[in-house]
PDB file of C-alpha atoms and ligand atoms in Angstrom:
ATOM      1  CA  UNK A   4       6.105   8.621  22.877  1.00 70.00           C
ATOM      2  CA  UNK A   5       4.504   7.921  19.509  1.00 88.00           C
ATOM      3  CA  UNK A   6       4.971   5.006  17.150  1.00 96.00           C
ATOM      4  CA  UNK A   7       5.943   5.102  13.483  1.00 98.00           C
ATOM      5  CA  UNK A   8       3.926   4.206  10.405  1.00 98.00           C
ATOM      6  CA  UNK A   9       5.689   2.019   7.830  1.00 98.00           C
ATOM      7  CA  UNK A  10       3.874   1.089   4.613  1.00 99.00           C
ATOM      8  CA  UNK A  11       4.575  -1.621   2.053  1.00 99.00           C
ATOM      9  CA  UNK A  12       3.442  -0.839  -1.487  1.00 98.00           C
ATOM     10  CA  UNK A  13       3.587  -2.450  -4.895  1.00 98.00           C
ATOM     11  CA  UNK A  14       1.696  -4.136  -7.695  1.00 97.00           C
ATOM     12  CA  UNK A  15      -0.074  -7.377  -6.940  1.00 93.00           C
ATOM     13  CA  UNK A  16       2.369 -10.236  -6.715  1.00 93.00           C
ATOM     14  CA  UNK A  17       5.212  -7.846  -5.818  1.00 97.00           C
ATOM     15  CA  UNK A  18       5.760  -9.768  -2.572  1.00 96.00           C
ATOM     16  CA  UNK A  19       4.137  -7.468  -0.022  1.00 98.00           C
ATOM     17  CA  UNK A  20       3.085 -10.320   2.254  1.00 96.00           C
ATOM     18  CA  UNK A  21       6.646 -11.611   2.583  1.00 96.00           C
ATOM     19  CA  UNK A  22       8.011  -8.058   2.952  1.00 98.00           C
ATOM     20  CA  UNK A  23       5.634  -7.325   5.831  1.00 98.00           C
ATOM     21  CA  UNK A  24       6.949 -10.383   7.680  1.00 98.00           C
ATOM     22  CA  UNK A  25      10.530  -9.240   7.045  1.00 98.00           C
ATOM     23  CA  UNK A  26       9.830  -5.727   8.355  1.00 98.00           C
ATOM     24  CA  UNK A  27       8.214  -7.134  11.509  1.00 98.00           C
ATOM     25  CA  UNK A  28      11.200  -9.423  12.125  1.00 98.00           C
ATOM     26  CA  UNK A  29      13.689  -6.561  11.742  1.00 98.00           C
ATOM     27  CA  UNK A  30      11.683  -4.328  14.085  1.00 98.00           C
ATOM     28  CA  UNK A  31      11.524  -7.142  16.662  1.00 98.00           C
ATOM     29  CA  UNK A  32      15.305  -7.538  16.396  1.00 97.00           C
ATOM     30  CA  UNK A  33      15.517  -3.830  17.257  1.00 96.00           C
ATOM     31  CA  UNK A  34      13.308  -4.339  20.326  1.00 95.00           C
ATOM     32  CA  UNK A  35      10.273  -2.806  18.639  1.00 96.00           C
ATOM     33  CA  UNK A  36       7.711  -5.477  19.416  1.00 97.00           C
ATOM     34  CA  UNK A  37       4.391  -3.668  19.898  1.00 97.00           C
ATOM     35  CA  UNK A  38       3.157  -3.814  16.302  1.00 98.00           C
ATOM     36  CA  UNK A  39      -0.199  -3.139  14.673  1.00 98.00           C
ATOM     37  CA  UNK A  40      -0.796  -4.583  11.195  1.00 98.00           C
ATOM     38  CA  UNK A  41      -3.236  -2.965   8.778  1.00 98.00           C
ATOM     39  CA  UNK A  42      -4.352  -3.540   5.209  1.00 98.00           C
ATOM     40  CA  UNK A  43      -6.036  -1.203   2.740  1.00 98.00           C
ATOM     41  CA  UNK A  44      -8.708  -1.037   1.762  1.00 98.00           C
ATOM     42  CA  UNK A  45      -9.900  -2.585   5.004  1.00 98.00           C
ATOM     43  CA  UNK A  46      -8.925  -2.986   8.630  1.00 98.00           C
ATOM     44  CA  UNK A  47     -12.180  -1.952  10.353  1.00 98.00           C
ATOM     45  CA  UNK A  48     -15.655  -3.496   9.926  1.00 98.00           C
ATOM     46  CA  UNK A  49     -16.866  -0.613   7.720  1.00 98.00           C
ATOM     47  CA  UNK A  50     -13.614  -0.477   5.753  1.00 98.00           C
ATOM     48  CA  UNK A  51     -13.736  -4.270   5.213  1.00 98.00           C
ATOM     49  CA  UNK A  52     -17.309  -3.979   3.871  1.00 98.00           C
ATOM     50  CA  UNK A  53     -16.103  -1.305   1.439  1.00 98.00           C
ATOM     51  CA  UNK A  54     -13.123  -3.533   0.505  1.00 98.00           C
ATOM     52  CA  UNK A  55     -15.532  -6.287  -0.448  1.00 98.00           C
ATOM     53  CA  UNK A  56     -17.487  -3.963  -2.736  1.00 98.00           C
ATOM     54  CA  UNK A  57     -14.310  -2.485  -4.265  1.00 98.00           C
ATOM     55  CA  UNK A  58     -12.855  -5.929  -4.991  1.00 96.00           C
ATOM     56  CA  UNK A  59     -16.001  -7.841  -5.960  1.00 95.00           C
ATOM     57  CA  UNK A  60     -18.687  -5.273  -6.862  1.00 96.00           C
ATOM     58  CA  UNK A  61     -22.302  -5.689  -5.719  1.00 96.00           C
ATOM     59  CA  UNK A  62     -25.267  -7.175  -7.585  1.00 95.00           C
ATOM     60  CA  UNK A  63     -23.690  -6.528 -11.016  1.00 94.00           C
ATOM     61  CA  UNK A  64     -24.157  -2.748 -10.597  1.00 96.00           C
ATOM     62  CA  UNK A  65     -21.312  -0.986 -12.440  1.00 95.00           C
ATOM     63  CA  UNK A  66     -19.014   0.740  -9.940  1.00 97.00           C
ATOM     64  CA  UNK A  67     -17.841   4.048 -11.372  1.00 98.00           C
ATOM     65  CA  UNK A  68     -14.198   5.067 -11.076  1.00 98.00           C
ATOM     66  CA  UNK A  69     -15.143   8.113  -8.991  1.00 98.00           C
ATOM     67  CA  UNK A  70     -17.286   6.035  -6.616  1.00 98.00           C
ATOM     68  CA  UNK A  71     -14.376   3.592  -6.242  1.00 98.00           C
ATOM     69  CA  UNK A  72     -12.102   6.505  -5.338  1.00 98.00           C
ATOM     70  CA  UNK A  73     -14.570   7.878  -2.784  1.00 98.00           C
ATOM     71  CA  UNK A  74     -14.982   4.438  -1.187  1.00 98.00           C
ATOM     72  CA  UNK A  75     -11.201   4.078  -0.900  1.00 98.00           C
ATOM     73  CA  UNK A  76     -10.962   7.383   0.968  1.00 98.00           C
ATOM     74  CA  UNK A  77     -13.964   6.499   3.154  1.00 98.00           C
ATOM     75  CA  UNK A  78     -12.301   3.197   4.079  1.00 99.00           C
ATOM     76  CA  UNK A  79      -8.938   4.926   4.640  1.00 99.00           C
ATOM     77  CA  UNK A  80     -10.211   7.578   7.031  1.00 98.00           C
ATOM     78  CA  UNK A  81     -12.148   4.942   9.019  1.00 99.00           C
ATOM     79  CA  UNK A  82      -8.874   3.050   9.416  1.00 99.00           C
ATOM     80  CA  UNK A  83      -6.738   6.104  10.181  1.00 98.00           C
ATOM     81  CA  UNK A  84      -9.068   7.601  12.778  1.00 98.00           C
ATOM     82  CA  UNK A  85     -10.152   4.358  14.453  1.00 98.00           C
ATOM     83  CA  UNK A  86      -7.006   2.240  14.271  1.00 98.00           C
ATOM     84  CA  UNK A  87      -3.810   3.882  12.995  1.00 98.00           C
ATOM     85  CA  UNK A  88      -3.814   7.168  14.919  1.00 98.00           C
ATOM     86  CA  UNK A  89      -4.836   5.572  18.261  1.00 98.00           C
ATOM     87  CA  UNK A  90      -2.118   2.914  17.815  1.00 98.00           C
ATOM     88  CA  UNK A  91       0.575   5.508  17.037  1.00 98.00           C
ATOM     89  CA  UNK A  92      -0.566   7.624  19.968  1.00 97.00           C
ATOM     90  CA  UNK A  93      -0.241   4.589  22.259  1.00 97.00           C
ATOM     91  CA  UNK A  94       3.366   4.125  21.092  1.00 96.00           C
ATOM     92  CA  UNK A  95       2.625   1.150  18.833  1.00 98.00           C
ATOM     93  CA  UNK A  96       4.307   0.855  15.425  1.00 98.00           C
ATOM     94  CA  UNK A  97       1.962   0.355  12.481  1.00 98.00           C
ATOM     95  CA  UNK A  98       2.884  -1.755   9.443  1.00 98.00           C
ATOM     96  CA  UNK A  99       0.503  -1.082   6.575  1.00 98.00           C
ATOM     97  CA  UNK A 100      -0.207  -3.300   3.590  1.00 98.00           C
ATOM     98  CA  UNK A 101      -0.860  -0.398   1.156  1.00 98.00           C
ATOM     99  CA  UNK A 102      -1.922   3.182   1.941  1.00 98.00           C
ATOM    100  CA  UNK A 103      -2.533   6.398  -0.010  1.00 98.00           C
ATOM    101  CA  UNK A 104       0.262   5.808  -2.535  1.00 98.00           C
ATOM    102  CA  UNK A 105      -1.881   2.952  -3.913  1.00 98.00           C
ATOM    103  CA  UNK A 106      -4.642   5.447  -4.687  1.00 98.00           C
ATOM    104  CA  UNK A 107      -2.223   7.812  -6.407  1.00 98.00           C
ATOM    105  CA  UNK A 108      -0.918   4.891  -8.505  1.00 98.00           C
ATOM    106  CA  UNK A 109      -4.079   2.821  -9.180  1.00 98.00           C
ATOM    107  CA  UNK A 110      -6.773   5.512  -9.400  1.00 98.00           C
ATOM    108  CA  UNK A 111      -4.458   8.302 -10.608  1.00 98.00           C
ATOM    109  CA  UNK A 112      -2.193   6.274 -12.903  1.00 98.00           C
ATOM    110  CA  UNK A 113      -4.271   3.176 -13.682  1.00 98.00           C
ATOM    111  CA  UNK A 114      -7.769   4.687 -13.891  1.00 98.00           C
ATOM    112  CA  UNK A 115      -6.401   8.059 -15.065  1.00 98.00           C
ATOM    113  CA  UNK A 116      -8.668  10.049 -12.745  1.00 98.00           C
ATOM    114  CA  UNK A 117      -8.033  13.782 -12.614  1.00 97.00           C
ATOM    115  CA  UNK A 118      -4.952  14.649 -10.553  1.00 94.00           C
ATOM    116  CA  UNK A 119      -6.463  17.799  -9.021  1.00 96.00           C
ATOM    117  CA  UNK A 120      -9.633  15.912  -8.063  1.00 97.00           C
ATOM    118  CA  UNK A 121      -7.599  13.237  -6.225  1.00 98.00           C
ATOM    119  CA  UNK A 122      -5.278  15.784  -4.646  1.00 96.00           C
ATOM    120  CA  UNK A 123      -8.188  17.883  -3.352  1.00 97.00           C
ATOM    121  CA  UNK A 124      -9.907  14.843  -1.891  1.00 98.00           C
ATOM    122  CA  UNK A 125      -6.691  13.639  -0.314  1.00 98.00           C
ATOM    123  CA  UNK A 126      -6.024  16.997   1.339  1.00 98.00           C
ATOM    124  CA  UNK A 127      -9.591  17.283   2.622  1.00 98.00           C
ATOM    125  CA  UNK A 128      -9.727  13.735   3.979  1.00 98.00           C
ATOM    126  CA  UNK A 129      -6.181  13.047   5.178  1.00 98.00           C
ATOM    127  CA  UNK A 130      -4.788  16.517   5.886  1.00 98.00           C
ATOM    128  CA  UNK A 131      -1.037  16.173   6.377  1.00 97.00           C
ATOM    129  CA  UNK A 132      -1.154  12.588   7.695  1.00 98.00           C
ATOM    130  CA  UNK A 133       1.348  10.363   5.874  1.00 98.00           C
ATOM    131  CA  UNK A 134       3.577   7.326   6.515  1.00 98.00           C
ATOM    132  CA  UNK A 135       7.024   7.826   8.078  1.00 98.00           C
ATOM    133  CA  UNK A 136       8.506   5.363   5.591  1.00 98.00           C
ATOM    134  CA  UNK A 137       7.172   3.592   2.504  1.00 98.00           C
ATOM    135  CA  UNK A 138       8.873   0.574   0.957  1.00 98.00           C
ATOM    136  CA  UNK A 139       7.777   0.322  -2.673  1.00 98.00           C
ATOM    137  CA  UNK A 140       8.398  -3.149  -4.120  1.00 98.00           C
ATOM    138  CA  UNK A 141       9.024  -2.524  -7.801  1.00 98.00           C
ATOM    139  CA  UNK A 142       8.191  -5.342 -10.180  1.00 98.00           C
ATOM    140  CA  UNK A 143       7.334  -5.477 -13.884  1.00 97.00           C
ATOM    141  CA  UNK A 144       3.584  -6.087 -14.180  1.00 96.00           C
ATOM    142  CA  UNK A 145       4.074  -9.281 -16.220  1.00 94.00           C
ATOM    143  CA  UNK A 146       6.104 -10.835 -13.394  1.00 95.00           C
ATOM    144  CA  UNK A 147       3.847  -9.657 -10.561  1.00 93.00           C
ATOM    145  CA  UNK A 148       0.673 -10.697 -12.366  1.00 91.00           C
ATOM    146  CA  UNK A 149       2.108 -14.116 -13.199  1.00 90.00           C
ATOM    147  CA  UNK A 150       2.946 -14.685  -9.505  1.00 88.00           C
ATOM    148  CA  UNK A 151      -0.415 -13.428  -8.250  1.00 86.00           C
ATOM    149  CA  UNK A 152      -2.599 -15.042 -10.908  1.00 83.00           C
ATOM    150  CA  UNK A 153      -1.252 -18.500 -10.219  1.00 84.00           C
ATOM    151  CA  UNK A 154      -3.365 -18.260  -7.050  1.00 80.00           C
ATOM    152  CA  UNK A 155      -6.723 -18.528  -8.861  1.00 79.00           C
ATOM    153  CA  UNK A 156      -9.798 -16.376  -9.482  1.00 79.00           C
ATOM    154  CA  UNK A 157      -9.308 -12.706 -10.358  1.00 81.00           C
ATOM    155  CA  UNK A 158     -11.098  -9.795  -8.650  1.00 87.00           C
ATOM    156  CA  UNK A 159     -12.466  -6.634 -10.371  1.00 89.00           C
ATOM    157  CA  UNK A 160      -9.111  -4.844 -10.372  1.00 89.00           C
ATOM    158  CA  UNK A 161      -6.969  -7.879 -11.194  1.00 87.00           C
ATOM    159  CA  UNK A 162      -9.033  -8.368 -14.379  1.00 86.00           C
ATOM    160  CA  UNK A 163      -7.668  -5.137 -15.886  1.00 91.00           C
ATOM    161  CA  UNK A 164      -5.347  -5.242 -18.919  1.00 91.00           C
ATOM    162  CA  UNK A 165      -1.539  -5.009 -18.902  1.00 94.00           C
ATOM    163  CA  UNK A 166      -1.397  -1.276 -19.918  1.00 96.00           C
ATOM    164  CA  UNK A 167      -3.468  -0.481 -16.782  1.00 97.00           C
ATOM    165  CA  UNK A 168      -0.780  -2.088 -14.577  1.00 97.00           C
ATOM    166  CA  UNK A 169       2.029  -0.483 -16.612  1.00 98.00           C
ATOM    167  CA  UNK A 170       0.531   2.964 -15.939  1.00 98.00           C
ATOM    168  CA  UNK A 171       0.335   2.106 -12.227  1.00 98.00           C
ATOM    169  CA  UNK A 172       3.998   1.108 -12.115  1.00 98.00           C
ATOM    170  CA  UNK A 173       5.022   4.291 -13.985  1.00 98.00           C
ATOM    171  CA  UNK A 174       3.094   6.410 -11.476  1.00 98.00           C
ATOM    172  CA  UNK A 175       4.606   4.577  -8.498  1.00 98.00           C
ATOM    173  CA  UNK A 176       8.124   5.178  -9.831  1.00 98.00           C
ATOM    174  CA  UNK A 177       7.441   8.845 -10.644  1.00 98.00           C
ATOM    175  CA  UNK A 178       6.049   9.489  -7.156  1.00 98.00           C
ATOM    176  CA  UNK A 179       8.926   7.636  -5.466  1.00 98.00           C
ATOM    177  CA  UNK A 180      11.389   9.944  -7.239  1.00 98.00           C
ATOM    178  CA  UNK A 181       9.705  13.006  -5.743  1.00 97.00           C
ATOM    179  CA  UNK A 182       9.475  11.796  -2.144  1.00 98.00           C
ATOM    180  CA  UNK A 183      12.463  10.928   0.024  1.00 97.00           C
ATOM    181  CA  UNK A 184      10.272   8.907   2.419  1.00 98.00           C
ATOM    182  CA  UNK A 185       9.618   6.337  -0.350  1.00 98.00           C
ATOM    183  CA  UNK A 186      12.355   3.713  -0.904  1.00 98.00           C
ATOM    184  CA  UNK A 187      12.323   1.632  -4.097  1.00 98.00           C
ATOM    185  CA  UNK A 188      13.137  -2.062  -3.797  1.00 98.00           C
ATOM    186  CA  UNK A 189      13.900  -4.269  -6.807  1.00 98.00           C
ATOM    187  CA  UNK A 190      11.275  -6.966  -6.277  1.00 98.00           C
ATOM    188  CA  UNK A 191      12.079  -8.887  -9.461  1.00 97.00           C
ATOM    189  CA  UNK A 192      14.986 -10.449  -7.539  1.00 97.00           C
ATOM    190  CA  UNK A 193      14.794 -13.628  -5.426  1.00 97.00           C
ATOM    191  CA  UNK A 194      12.966 -13.547  -2.069  1.00 96.00           C
ATOM    192  CA  UNK A 195      16.362 -13.719  -0.267  1.00 98.00           C
ATOM    193  CA  UNK A 196      17.679 -10.754  -2.224  1.00 98.00           C
ATOM    194  CA  UNK A 197      14.523  -8.697  -1.585  1.00 98.00           C
ATOM    195  CA  UNK A 198      14.818  -9.513   2.126  1.00 98.00           C
ATOM    196  CA  UNK A 199      18.433  -8.247   2.098  1.00 98.00           C
ATOM    197  CA  UNK A 200      17.415  -4.998   0.377  1.00 98.00           C
ATOM    198  CA  UNK A 201      14.700  -4.411   2.982  1.00 98.00           C
ATOM    199  CA  UNK A 202      17.152  -5.190   5.793  1.00 98.00           C
ATOM    200  CA  UNK A 203      19.658  -2.622   4.462  1.00 98.00           C
ATOM    201  CA  UNK A 204      17.118   0.159   3.921  1.00 98.00           C
ATOM    202  CA  UNK A 205      15.201  -0.360   7.145  1.00 98.00           C
ATOM    203  CA  UNK A 206      18.294  -0.692   9.316  1.00 97.00           C
ATOM    204  CA  UNK A 207      19.810   2.539   8.034  1.00 97.00           C
ATOM    205  CA  UNK A 208      16.461   4.336   8.333  1.00 97.00           C
ATOM    206  CA  UNK A 209      16.032   3.132  11.926  1.00 97.00           C
ATOM    207  CA  UNK A 210      19.464   4.552  12.747  1.00 95.00           C
ATOM    208  CA  UNK A 211      18.190   8.019  11.771  1.00 94.00           C
ATOM    209  CA  UNK A 212      15.089   7.836  13.962  1.00 92.00           C
ATOM    210  CA  UNK A 213      14.718   9.020  17.515  1.00 71.00           C
ATOM    211  CA  UNK A 214      13.104   5.960  19.058  1.00 66.00           C
ATOM    212  CA  UNK A 215      11.680   5.924  22.566  1.00 57.00           C
ATOM    213  CA  UNK A 216      11.058   2.370  23.738  1.00 58.00           C
TER     214      UNK A 216
HETATM  215  N1  Z5A B 366      -6.290  -0.711  -4.431  1.00 96.68           N
HETATM  216  C1  Z5A B 366      -6.559   0.400  -5.193  1.00 96.68           C
HETATM  217  O1  Z5A B 366      -6.914   0.282  -6.366  1.00 96.68           O
HETATM  218  N2  Z5A B 366      -6.420   1.638  -4.631  1.00 96.68           N
HETATM  219  C2  Z5A B 366      -6.072   1.807  -3.339  1.00 96.68           C
HETATM  220  O2  Z5A B 366      -5.981   2.947  -2.866  1.00 96.68           O
HETATM  221  C3  Z5A B 366      -5.804   0.632  -2.555  1.00 96.68           C
HETATM  222  C4  Z5A B 366      -5.923  -0.605  -3.136  1.00 96.68           C
HETATM  223  C5  Z5A B 366      -5.413   0.770  -1.120  1.00 96.68           C
HETATM  224  C6  Z5A B 366      -6.223  -4.822  -2.944  1.00 96.68           C
HETATM  225  O3  Z5A B 366      -6.244  -6.169  -3.161  1.00 96.68           O
HETATM  226  C7  Z5A B 366      -6.582  -4.229  -4.287  1.00 96.68           C
HETATM  227  O4  Z5A B 366      -7.046  -2.903  -4.118  1.00 96.68           O
HETATM  228  C8  Z5A B 366      -5.363  -4.181  -5.161  1.00 96.68           C
HETATM  229  C9  Z5A B 366      -5.113  -2.699  -5.360  1.00 96.68           C
HETATM  230  C10 Z5A B 366      -6.418  -2.053  -5.045  1.00 96.68           C
HETATM  231  N3  Z5A B 366      -5.726  -4.779  -6.390  1.00 96.68           N
HETATM  232  N4  Z5A B 366      -5.024  -5.110  -7.311  1.00 96.68           N
HETATM  233  N5  Z5A B 366      -4.686  -5.523  -8.280  1.00 96.68           N
HETATM  234  P1  Z5A B 366      -5.403  -7.221  -2.360  1.00 96.68           P
HETATM  235  O5  Z5A B 366      -5.002  -6.662  -1.054  1.00 96.68           O
HETATM  236  O6  Z5A B 366      -6.199  -8.488  -2.364  1.00 96.68           O
HETATM  237  O7  Z5A B 366      -4.221  -7.501  -3.373  1.00 96.68           O
HETATM  238  P2  Z5A B 366      -2.741  -7.054  -3.338  1.00 96.68           P
HETATM  239  O8  Z5A B 366      -2.518  -5.956  -2.377  1.00 96.68           O
HETATM  240  O9  Z5A B 366      -2.340  -6.747  -4.740  1.00 96.68           O
HETATM  241  O10 Z5A B 366      -2.012  -8.339  -2.744  1.00 96.68           O
HETATM  242  P3  Z5A B 366      -1.361  -9.563  -3.461  1.00 96.68           P
HETATM  243  O11 Z5A B 366      -1.879  -9.839  -4.842  1.00 96.68           O
HETATM  244  O12 Z5A B 366      -1.511 -10.665  -2.506  1.00 96.68           O
HETATM  245  O13 Z5A B 366       0.129  -9.111  -3.659  1.00 96.68           O
HETATM  246  P4  Z5A B 366       1.359  -9.350  -2.718  1.00 96.68           P
HETATM  247  O14 Z5A B 366       0.921  -9.361  -1.286  1.00 96.68           O
HETATM  248  O15 Z5A B 366       2.375  -8.349  -3.097  1.00 96.68           O
HETATM  249  O16 Z5A B 366       1.858 -10.774  -3.149  1.00 96.68           O
HETATM  250  P5  Z5A B 366       2.409 -11.942  -2.250  1.00 96.68           P
HETATM  251  O17 Z5A B 366       1.283 -12.775  -1.720  1.00 96.68           O
HETATM  252  O18 Z5A B 366       3.420 -11.457  -1.280  1.00 96.68           O
HETATM  253  O19 Z5A B 366       3.207 -12.768  -3.362  1.00 96.68           O
HETATM  254  C11 Z5A B 366       2.494 -13.403  -4.407  1.00 96.68           C
HETATM  255  C12 Z5A B 366       3.192 -14.730  -4.767  1.00 96.68           C
HETATM  256  O20 Z5A B 366       4.503 -14.459  -5.289  1.00 96.68           O
HETATM  257  C13 Z5A B 366       3.399 -15.654  -3.568  1.00 96.68           C
HETATM  258  O21 Z5A B 366       3.200 -16.955  -3.987  1.00 96.68           O
HETATM  259  C14 Z5A B 366       4.859 -15.424  -3.184  1.00 96.68           C
HETATM  260  O22 Z5A B 366       5.455 -16.544  -2.573  1.00 96.68           O
HETATM  261  C15 Z5A B 366       5.496 -15.134  -4.532  1.00 96.68           C
HETATM  262  N6  Z5A B 366       6.654 -14.233  -4.431  1.00 96.68           N
HETATM  263  C16 Z5A B 366       6.731 -13.111  -3.646  1.00 96.68           C
HETATM  264  N7  Z5A B 366       7.952 -12.521  -3.798  1.00 96.68           N
HETATM  265  C17 Z5A B 366       8.639 -13.282  -4.695  1.00 96.68           C
HETATM  266  C18 Z5A B 366       9.953 -13.180  -5.262  1.00 96.68           C
HETATM  267  N8  Z5A B 366      10.787 -12.192  -4.939  1.00 96.68           N
HETATM  268  N9  Z5A B 366      10.311 -14.128  -6.159  1.00 96.68           N
HETATM  269  C19 Z5A B 366       9.468 -15.132  -6.500  1.00 96.68           C
HETATM  270  N10 Z5A B 366       8.226 -15.293  -5.993  1.00 96.68           N
HETATM  271  C20 Z5A B 366       7.811 -14.379  -5.109  1.00 96.68           C
END
């Protein structure tokens, strides 16, 4: 009896926080109540310390793109080995706020780091571990950034220019086309509409799963 790993992805301001609540509600309605929530980077003490450096830097030392990538994978494997895999093994379902697709989109698309370099690292660190289902909330960067920036101060990544976020969105969409476990949700719509889209996708996906409760 193992749990499933569902991930919510998207640009900042796409509505991941609301979507996570919606997913949890739908799972509860299907009698899946033993849930573990994670966020990336983060979710363990070491991974949270790395998150702080990735988001805010440290002592004005420039953080190189490659070091950022390595920290993301260090944080991810801490979370996978210490939290996600034990939870799945215990039959708990895991709902992740971001996972590896973020790295493919932000570091691969946004930072334009070498594809082979990222792929090699991913294979070495993660092996064949991947989410059972990813819900990608697709939003134009202008809309997402407007929503997110109304909240106040910007972190290291949020301070990037619009073309950076456009490259990320392009990469997300390209990757979603190649992977049937990634569902694209139109997140430019109202919160009610986005909730309906999630309900439809998740309900039909659940119907295809062999679930032992
Ligand atoms: N990052 C990376 O580069 N590489 C990686 O591998 C990983 C991460 C894993 C994490 O920061 C940063 O790390 C992130 C990517 C990078 N940086 N950026 N940029 P974070 O966790 O602090 O930030 P985030 O993941 O982008 O979260 P967010 O900005 O809070 O986005 P959100 O959760 O999607 O937004 P929200 O809080 O759900 O919604 C924002 C506002 O919009 C809120 O007021 C909502 O009420 C409103 N909203 C939401 N949906 C709607 C709709 N449909 N209509 C109208 N208004 C809406």
